[in-house]
Short mmCIF file of C-alpha atoms and ligand atoms in Angstrom, two decimals:
data_model
loop_
_atom_site.label_atom_id
_atom_site.label_comp_id
_atom_site.label_asym_id
_atom_site.label_seq_id
_atom_site.Cartn_x
_atom_site.Cartn_y
_atom_site.Cartn_z
CA MET A 1 -27.81 -20.38 -46.45
CA THR A 2 -29.95 -19.35 -43.29
CA GLN A 3 -28.02 -16.49 -42.25
CA VAL A 4 -27.53 -17.36 -37.96
CA SER A 5 -27.98 -14.67 -35.24
CA PHE A 6 -26.63 -14.63 -32.49
CA ALA A 7 -28.19 -11.79 -31.18
CA THR A 8 -29.37 -13.93 -27.64
CA HIS A 9 -25.51 -13.98 -27.17
CA GLU A 10 -24.74 -10.46 -27.34
CA VAL A 11 -22.87 -9.94 -23.51
CA LEU A 12 -24.16 -6.24 -22.64
CA ASN A 13 -23.81 -4.90 -18.96
CA GLN A 14 -20.84 -6.85 -17.97
CA SER A 15 -17.62 -5.02 -15.69
CA PRO A 16 -14.84 -5.37 -18.07
CA PRO A 17 -12.30 -7.77 -15.60
CA PHE A 18 -10.81 -5.90 -13.04
CA GLU A 19 -7.41 -6.15 -14.75
CA ASP A 20 -4.09 -4.74 -15.83
CA VAL A 21 -4.23 -1.83 -12.54
CA ASP A 22 -1.78 0.07 -10.57
CA LEU A 23 -3.41 -1.51 -7.60
CA PHE A 24 -0.68 1.41 -6.02
CA ALA A 25 -1.74 4.25 -7.92
CA LEU A 26 -5.19 3.14 -7.38
CA ASP A 27 -5.42 2.51 -3.07
CA ARG A 28 -4.51 5.77 -2.09
CA PRO A 29 -4.79 4.62 2.16
CA LEU A 30 -2.44 2.83 1.28
CA ALA A 31 0.03 5.39 -0.41
CA GLU A 32 -0.61 7.00 2.71
CA ALA A 33 0.55 4.61 4.87
CA VAL A 34 3.49 3.99 3.43
CA ALA A 35 4.22 7.62 3.53
CA ALA A 36 2.97 8.36 7.71
CA ASN A 37 6.00 5.01 7.86
CA GLY A 38 8.75 6.68 6.38
CA GLY A 39 8.77 4.99 2.20
CA ALA A 40 7.10 7.55 0.44
CA SER A 41 11.11 7.93 -1.60
CA ALA A 42 9.70 4.21 -2.37
CA TYR A 43 6.62 5.26 -4.47
CA LYS A 44 8.25 4.20 -8.43
CA GLU A 45 9.44 1.50 -7.15
CA LEU A 46 5.67 0.23 -5.58
CA SER A 47 4.02 1.81 -8.39
CA GLU A 48 5.95 -0.04 -11.10
CA PHE A 49 5.73 -2.96 -8.09
CA GLY A 50 1.56 -2.45 -8.55
CA GLN A 51 1.30 -2.40 -12.16
CA HIS A 52 3.15 -5.54 -13.11
CA TRP A 53 1.20 -7.81 -10.19
CA GLY A 54 -1.82 -5.66 -11.14
CA SER A 55 -1.44 -6.74 -14.74
CA ALA A 56 -4.26 -9.70 -16.71
CA ALA A 57 -0.64 -11.36 -16.90
CA MET A 58 -0.57 -11.94 -13.32
CA ALA A 59 -3.94 -12.53 -12.05
CA ALA A 60 -3.70 -15.17 -15.18
CA ARG A 61 -0.61 -16.85 -13.38
CA GLY A 62 -2.75 -16.77 -10.27
CA ARG A 63 -5.63 -18.91 -11.26
CA VAL A 64 -3.53 -21.45 -13.12
CA ALA A 65 -1.05 -22.35 -10.03
CA ASN A 66 -4.05 -22.89 -7.78
CA GLU A 67 -6.82 -24.46 -10.95
CA ASN A 68 -3.01 -26.61 -10.98
CA THR A 69 -2.96 -27.82 -7.68
CA PRO A 70 1.00 -29.57 -6.52
CA LYS A 71 1.68 -33.41 -6.84
CA LEU A 72 3.76 -35.35 -4.53
CA ARG A 73 5.77 -38.12 -6.14
CA THR A 74 6.92 -40.30 -3.01
CA PHE A 75 8.77 -42.33 -5.06
CA ASP A 76 10.09 -42.86 -8.97
CA SER A 77 9.05 -45.66 -11.23
CA ARG A 78 11.23 -47.90 -9.98
CA GLY A 79 10.45 -47.97 -6.28
CA VAL A 80 13.55 -45.52 -4.92
CA ARG A 81 12.60 -42.18 -2.64
CA ARG A 82 11.58 -39.48 -4.44
CA ASP A 83 9.75 -37.46 -1.60
CA GLU A 84 9.03 -34.06 -4.24
CA VAL A 85 6.74 -32.02 -4.93
CA GLU A 86 6.02 -30.89 -8.74
CA PHE A 87 3.83 -27.47 -9.22
CA HIS A 88 2.82 -25.51 -12.15
CA PRO A 89 5.29 -23.75 -13.98
CA ALA A 90 2.46 -21.08 -13.26
CA TYR A 91 3.34 -21.22 -9.65
CA HIS A 92 7.28 -21.12 -10.03
CA GLU A 93 6.70 -17.41 -12.28
CA LEU A 94 5.09 -16.28 -9.27
CA MET A 95 8.22 -17.20 -7.02
CA ALA A 96 10.13 -15.78 -9.15
CA ARG A 97 8.38 -12.39 -9.37
CA SER A 98 8.61 -12.44 -5.37
CA ALA A 99 12.16 -13.22 -5.14
CA HIS A 100 12.76 -10.61 -7.85
CA ALA A 101 10.79 -8.15 -5.97
CA GLY A 102 12.77 -9.40 -2.80
CA ILE A 103 9.98 -9.77 -0.96
CA HIS A 104 11.46 -12.90 0.54
CA ASN A 105 14.63 -10.78 2.43
CA SER A 106 14.41 -7.31 1.98
CA THR A 107 13.86 -6.47 5.52
CA TRP A 108 17.47 -8.30 6.31
CA THR A 109 20.59 -6.67 5.21
CA ALA A 110 23.21 -9.17 3.49
CA LEU A 111 24.42 -10.13 7.24
CA GLY A 112 21.11 -10.92 8.52
CA LYS A 113 20.41 -7.62 10.43
CA PRO A 114 17.29 -5.82 10.28
CA ALA A 115 17.89 -3.21 7.23
CA GLY A 116 15.64 -0.76 9.28
CA GLY A 117 15.08 2.78 7.33
CA ALA A 118 11.57 2.21 5.04
CA ALA A 119 12.29 -1.39 4.51
CA GLU A 120 9.63 -2.83 6.72
CA VAL A 121 6.86 -1.16 5.04
CA VAL A 122 8.55 -1.11 1.43
CA ARG A 123 8.13 -5.07 1.54
CA ALA A 124 4.67 -4.79 3.70
CA ALA A 125 3.30 -3.14 0.93
CA LYS A 126 4.31 -5.60 -1.75
CA PHE A 127 3.45 -8.29 0.26
CA TYR A 128 -0.12 -6.50 0.84
CA MET A 129 -0.01 -6.08 -3.45
CA ALA A 130 0.88 -9.80 -4.18
CA ALA A 131 -1.37 -11.38 -1.33
CA GLN A 132 -4.28 -9.51 -4.00
CA VAL A 133 -2.77 -12.03 -6.69
CA GLU A 134 -2.32 -15.23 -5.42
CA THR A 135 -1.30 -15.94 -1.44
CA GLY A 136 -0.79 -19.19 -1.54
CA HIS A 137 2.80 -19.04 -3.64
CA LEU A 138 3.61 -16.30 -0.07
CA CYS A 139 3.89 -19.03 2.59
CA PRO A 140 7.51 -20.11 1.39
CA VAL A 141 8.01 -16.70 1.00
CA THR A 142 6.70 -15.85 3.97
CA MET A 143 8.78 -17.76 6.30
CA THR A 144 11.97 -17.59 4.32
CA ARG A 145 11.82 -13.95 4.78
CA ALA A 146 10.55 -15.05 8.60
CA SER A 147 13.39 -17.98 9.07
CA VAL A 148 16.44 -14.91 9.35
CA ALA A 149 14.55 -13.88 13.01
CA ALA A 150 15.23 -17.51 14.57
CA LEU A 151 18.91 -18.53 12.67
CA ALA A 152 19.56 -15.01 14.61
CA ALA A 153 19.65 -17.74 17.22
CA GLN A 154 22.74 -19.38 16.05
CA PRO A 155 25.11 -16.95 14.11
CA ASP A 156 27.32 -19.36 12.85
CA LEU A 157 24.63 -20.92 10.78
CA LEU A 158 22.88 -17.46 9.56
CA SER A 159 26.20 -16.62 8.66
CA LYS A 160 26.58 -19.45 6.29
CA THR A 161 23.02 -19.20 5.16
CA MET A 162 22.73 -15.45 5.13
CA PRO A 163 24.68 -15.61 1.31
CA VAL A 164 22.05 -17.57 -0.13
CA ILE A 165 19.18 -16.51 1.68
CA ALA A 166 19.41 -12.63 0.55
CA THR A 167 19.95 -12.95 -3.13
CA ARG A 168 17.50 -12.05 -5.61
CA ALA A 169 17.26 -15.14 -7.16
CA TYR A 170 14.49 -18.17 -7.17
CA ASP A 171 16.28 -21.67 -7.66
CA PRO A 172 13.72 -23.74 -7.54
CA THR A 173 16.63 -26.80 -8.31
CA PHE A 174 16.06 -30.14 -5.90
CA ALA A 175 19.58 -29.94 -4.87
CA PRO A 176 21.41 -28.94 -1.38
CA TRP A 177 21.10 -25.49 -0.44
CA TRP A 178 25.09 -24.11 -0.24
CA THR A 179 24.80 -25.14 -4.02
CA LYS A 180 22.06 -23.20 -5.34
CA ARG A 181 21.49 -19.71 -6.65
CA GLY A 182 18.86 -18.98 -4.05
CA MET A 183 16.82 -20.65 -1.42
CA THR A 184 13.18 -20.68 0.88
CA LEU A 185 13.27 -21.98 4.47
CA GLY A 186 9.75 -23.55 5.87
CA MET A 187 8.54 -24.67 9.54
CA GLY A 188 7.38 -27.92 11.11
CA MET A 189 6.18 -27.20 14.38
CA THR A 190 2.27 -28.96 14.01
CA GLU A 191 2.08 -32.60 15.36
CA LYS A 192 -0.92 -34.59 14.93
CA GLN A 193 -2.09 -33.83 18.89
CA GLY A 194 -1.14 -29.73 19.08
CA GLY A 195 -0.84 -27.35 16.92
CA THR A 196 -1.02 -24.87 18.91
CA ASP A 197 0.32 -26.87 22.33
CA VAL A 198 3.72 -27.27 20.76
CA ARG A 199 4.99 -28.00 23.94
CA SER A 200 3.40 -31.53 23.45
CA ASN A 201 5.49 -32.16 20.96
CA GLN A 202 7.29 -35.73 20.43
CA THR A 203 8.90 -35.81 17.75
CA ARG A 204 12.54 -36.13 19.65
CA ALA A 205 16.29 -35.53 18.87
CA SER A 206 19.06 -37.49 19.68
CA ARG A 207 22.80 -36.47 20.14
CA ASP A 208 25.09 -37.56 16.88
CA GLY A 209 28.20 -35.47 17.15
CA ASP A 210 28.08 -31.88 16.68
CA ALA A 211 24.55 -32.50 15.05
CA TYR A 212 21.46 -34.66 15.57
CA ARG A 213 18.56 -37.36 14.22
CA ILE A 214 15.83 -36.05 14.55
CA THR A 215 12.47 -39.15 14.18
CA GLY A 216 8.40 -38.63 14.50
CA HIS A 217 6.53 -36.47 12.13
CA LYS A 218 4.95 -33.07 11.42
CA TRP A 219 1.41 -32.83 10.87
CA PHE A 220 1.54 -30.16 9.00
CA MET A 221 4.37 -28.34 7.53
CA SER A 222 3.63 -26.27 4.72
CA ALA A 223 6.29 -25.28 1.17
CA PRO A 224 7.63 -28.76 1.33
CA MET A 225 10.33 -28.15 -1.14
CA CYS A 226 12.04 -25.54 0.75
CA ASP A 227 15.73 -26.24 0.91
CA ALA A 228 14.98 -26.32 4.43
CA PHE A 229 12.83 -26.27 7.38
CA LEU A 230 12.82 -24.96 11.06
CA VAL A 231 11.43 -27.70 13.37
CA LEU A 232 11.12 -28.49 16.75
CA ALA A 233 11.59 -31.74 18.99
CA GLN A 234 12.29 -32.69 22.10
CA ALA A 235 15.84 -33.32 23.14
CA ASP A 236 17.51 -34.45 26.08
CA GLU A 237 17.01 -30.07 27.77
CA GLY A 238 13.33 -30.21 26.17
CA LEU A 239 11.85 -29.23 23.48
CA THR A 240 14.41 -27.45 20.79
CA CYS A 241 15.06 -25.55 17.49
CA PHE A 242 16.77 -27.49 14.72
CA PHE A 243 17.43 -26.67 11.43
CA MET A 244 16.42 -29.85 9.10
CA PRO A 245 18.26 -28.99 5.52
CA ARG A 246 16.73 -31.40 2.27
CA PHE A 247 19.82 -32.52 2.09
CA LYS A 248 23.14 -33.74 4.47
CA PRO A 249 26.26 -32.46 4.12
CA ASP A 250 27.88 -35.37 2.32
CA GLY A 251 25.16 -34.10 -0.21
CA SER A 252 23.00 -36.89 -0.16
CA VAL A 253 18.99 -36.66 0.02
CA ASN A 254 18.13 -36.44 3.89
CA ALA A 255 15.26 -38.46 4.80
CA LEU A 256 12.27 -36.32 5.40
CA GLN A 257 9.42 -38.60 3.67
CA PHE A 258 6.50 -37.01 3.35
CA GLN A 259 2.83 -39.48 3.67
CA ARG A 260 0.91 -36.79 1.11
CA LEU A 261 -0.42 -33.05 0.78
CA LYS A 262 -3.49 -31.62 2.51
CA ASP A 263 -6.57 -31.82 0.30
CA LYS A 264 -7.35 -28.23 1.38
CA LEU A 265 -10.27 -25.58 1.27
CA GLY A 266 -8.01 -22.31 -0.04
CA ASN A 267 -4.33 -21.38 -0.25
CA ARG A 268 -4.32 -24.44 -2.97
CA SER A 269 -1.76 -23.37 -4.91
CA ASN A 270 0.58 -23.79 -1.95
CA ALA A 271 1.53 -28.10 -1.32
CA SER A 272 1.26 -28.51 2.56
CA SER A 273 2.74 -31.46 3.74
CA GLU A 274 2.44 -34.61 6.39
CA VAL A 275 5.86 -35.27 7.11
CA GLU A 276 7.48 -38.63 9.09
CA PHE A 277 11.43 -38.29 9.86
CA ALA A 278 13.24 -40.73 10.62
CA ASP A 279 17.32 -40.37 11.62
CA THR A 280 16.78 -37.04 9.81
CA TYR A 281 20.06 -34.67 10.14
CA ALA A 282 19.46 -31.17 11.77
CA GLU A 283 21.58 -29.00 12.85
CA ARG A 284 20.35 -27.42 16.67
CA VAL A 285 19.11 -23.78 16.46
CA GLY A 286 19.65 -21.51 19.39
CA ASP A 287 20.00 -24.21 22.88
CA GLU A 288 18.38 -26.88 23.65
CA GLY A 289 15.29 -26.37 25.62
CA LYS A 290 14.18 -23.37 24.58
CA GLY A 291 12.66 -24.46 20.99
CA ILE A 292 9.50 -22.68 21.42
CA ARG A 293 11.94 -18.93 22.18
CA THR A 294 13.30 -19.49 19.04
CA ILE A 295 11.19 -20.20 16.45
CA ILE A 296 8.50 -17.84 17.91
CA GLN A 297 10.38 -15.64 16.26
CA MET A 298 9.74 -16.70 12.77
CA VAL A 299 6.56 -17.30 13.74
CA GLN A 300 4.89 -14.09 15.03
CA LEU A 301 6.68 -12.22 11.53
CA THR A 302 4.36 -15.03 9.28
CA ARG A 303 1.42 -14.40 11.45
CA GLN A 304 1.93 -10.39 11.22
CA ASP A 305 2.20 -11.14 7.46
CA CYS A 306 -1.25 -13.50 7.68
CA ALA A 307 -3.12 -10.07 9.25
CA ILE A 308 -1.26 -8.17 5.93
CA ALA A 309 -2.53 -10.43 4.04
CA SER A 310 -5.67 -11.25 4.75
CA ALA A 311 -6.12 -6.98 4.74
CA GLY A 312 -5.21 -7.11 1.50
CA LEU A 313 -7.47 -10.08 0.45
CA MET A 314 -10.52 -7.15 1.77
CA ARG A 315 -9.41 -4.98 -0.04
CA SER A 316 -9.18 -7.07 -3.61
CA GLY A 317 -12.56 -7.82 -2.58
CA LEU A 318 -13.80 -4.09 -2.44
CA ALA A 319 -11.82 -3.00 -5.04
CA HIS A 320 -13.50 -5.51 -7.71
CA ALA A 321 -16.81 -4.91 -5.91
CA LEU A 322 -16.59 -1.20 -6.36
CA HIS A 323 -14.87 -1.51 -9.83
CA HIS A 324 -18.19 -3.63 -10.79
CA ALA A 325 -20.77 -1.55 -8.73
CA ARG A 326 -19.27 1.26 -11.09
CA HIS A 327 -19.80 -0.21 -14.29
CA ARG A 328 -22.94 -2.51 -13.73
CA SER A 329 -25.99 -0.59 -14.41
CA VAL A 330 -29.91 -2.20 -13.02
CA PHE A 331 -32.88 -0.49 -13.47
CA GLN A 332 -31.02 2.27 -16.14
CA LYS A 333 -28.22 3.32 -13.38
CA HIS A 334 -25.24 2.43 -12.28
CA LEU A 335 -25.25 -0.10 -9.21
C1 FAD B 401 -2.78 -23.75 5.11
C2 FAD B 401 -1.67 -23.35 6.85
C3 FAD B 401 -0.43 -24.41 6.36
C4 FAD B 401 -0.30 -24.43 7.50
N1 FAD B 401 0.76 -24.60 7.68
C5 FAD B 401 1.96 -25.22 8.61
C6 FAD B 401 3.52 -25.40 8.64
O1 FAD B 401 3.53 -25.11 8.04
N2 FAD B 401 3.55 -25.85 10.10
C7 FAD B 401 3.37 -26.41 11.13
O2 FAD B 401 4.24 -26.01 11.76
N3 FAD B 401 1.95 -25.77 11.37
C8 FAD B 401 1.40 -25.24 9.84
N4 FAD B 401 0.20 -25.26 10.03
C9 FAD B 401 -0.62 -25.55 10.96
C10 FAD B 401 -0.95 -24.52 11.82
O3 FAD B 401 -0.05 -23.83 12.31
C11 FAD B 401 -2.22 -25.09 12.91
O4 FAD B 401 -3.20 -25.81 12.42
C12 FAD B 401 -1.95 -24.08 14.48
O5 FAD B 401 -1.34 -24.07 15.08
C13 FAD B 401 -3.53 -24.74 15.16
O6 FAD B 401 -3.09 -26.04 15.68
P1 FAD B 401 -4.77 -27.04 15.30
O7 FAD B 401 -5.21 -26.82 13.78
O8 FAD B 401 -3.46 -27.89 16.09
O9 FAD B 401 -5.81 -26.12 16.48
P2 FAD B 401 -5.60 -26.48 17.83
O10 FAD B 401 -4.28 -25.79 18.46
O11 FAD B 401 -6.14 -28.02 18.47
O12 FAD B 401 -7.00 -25.50 18.13
C14 FAD B 401 -8.10 -25.39 17.69
C15 FAD B 401 -8.61 -24.33 17.72
O13 FAD B 401 -8.65 -23.91 19.44
C16 FAD B 401 -8.50 -22.35 19.82
N5 FAD B 401 -7.40 -22.69 21.15
C17 FAD B 401 -6.84 -22.72 21.05
N6 FAD B 401 -5.82 -22.66 22.28
C18 FAD B 401 -6.58 -22.30 23.21
C19 FAD B 401 -6.52 -21.94 24.26
N7 FAD B 401 -6.21 -21.31 25.08
N8 FAD B 401 -7.96 -20.77 24.10
C20 FAD B 401 -8.91 -20.78 23.65
N9 FAD B 401 -9.06 -20.69 22.41
C21 FAD B 401 -8.17 -21.65 21.91
C22 FAD B 401 -7.76 -22.76 18.08
O14 FAD B 401 -7.77 -20.46 18.06
C23 FAD B 401 -8.08 -22.94 17.63
O15 FAD B 401 -9.04 -22.43 16.79
C24 FAD B 401 -0.70 -24.94 8.71
C25 FAD B 401 -1.95 -25.12 8.85
C26 FAD B 401 -2.88 -24.38 7.85
C27 FAD B 401 -4.53 -24.37 7.66
#
């Protein structure tokens, strides 16, 4: 038999994968920033986090979660509404790891007060490193941690939800939030006629005893498998913030009717929905007419995380470029 030579397929001069690295130890500016903000005692915790998130296994989860995008299951096989989104196990794994590290809640005490100390900077460092691996799942993670700032406007609701928000468990089961080991929260503001200009919201809220019924739509509501959403709607006194759970207090499914998922250019592991509300159960958060003032507490914390994650993505681009330049030779010299 003729021996086949694979010499032309020998792979030379390619940089090795940038994997199995400690994303914290490699990043001196990050360590210095953490120290400058009082977080030096968290080095060991952050280095363990950096090694875990810098592993080849986590990189694979990030890739797989984006290749296998979420699927909306509007109805079951018999035509009954389901309104559930199915995610690849890799996405659930990323969510579980972030929850385990407390990225969704560690800046708050169990009562929903600011944790103080270095909690903000330590959590920000984790968010920054996780963003270098997979940003889509960080959407419900940032929204959950930020929701506490808005829920503070309704102390009775905060004290009910905080025991479930404050755990480090990720519980993806589709069940009433008060029965779960952990919960996630999202937000619904943007409508077709206005995202920046939320005062133009047309969705209406009418009183129903102590609660409200919401009718209208949201044009961009991400992470639709969250257990509850903070939603803006027009009540008698003006734009108001509401807590809209996936299940009503009697345990039946609440009317959040997902129309479709966005076909996004990026952020693909994360589902972003278009949703209709039809007499949907909700509880008021803060005073009627103070909706923007209430929800902006949540929005601004998510936007802070947008900046942190964007910096993380830039850091990742730089680290990959340096790594490649160190290993790649051109004209007998390293790049
Ligand atoms: C990945 C992703 C996830 C999202 N998830 C959610 C979600 O979970 N919940 C939710 O409610 N929304 C969500 N959104 C929607 C997002 O919040 C809106 O897209 C955003 O608020 C902008 O609104 P818009 O798209 O209607 O743009 P517009 O309000 O029409 O703005 C268009 C452009 O005009 C600029 N602009 C606006 N006002 C001014 C001004 N006064 N002066 C100068 N320039 C101005 C804006 O910066 C923008 O560049 C998401 C969007 C994305 C991309």
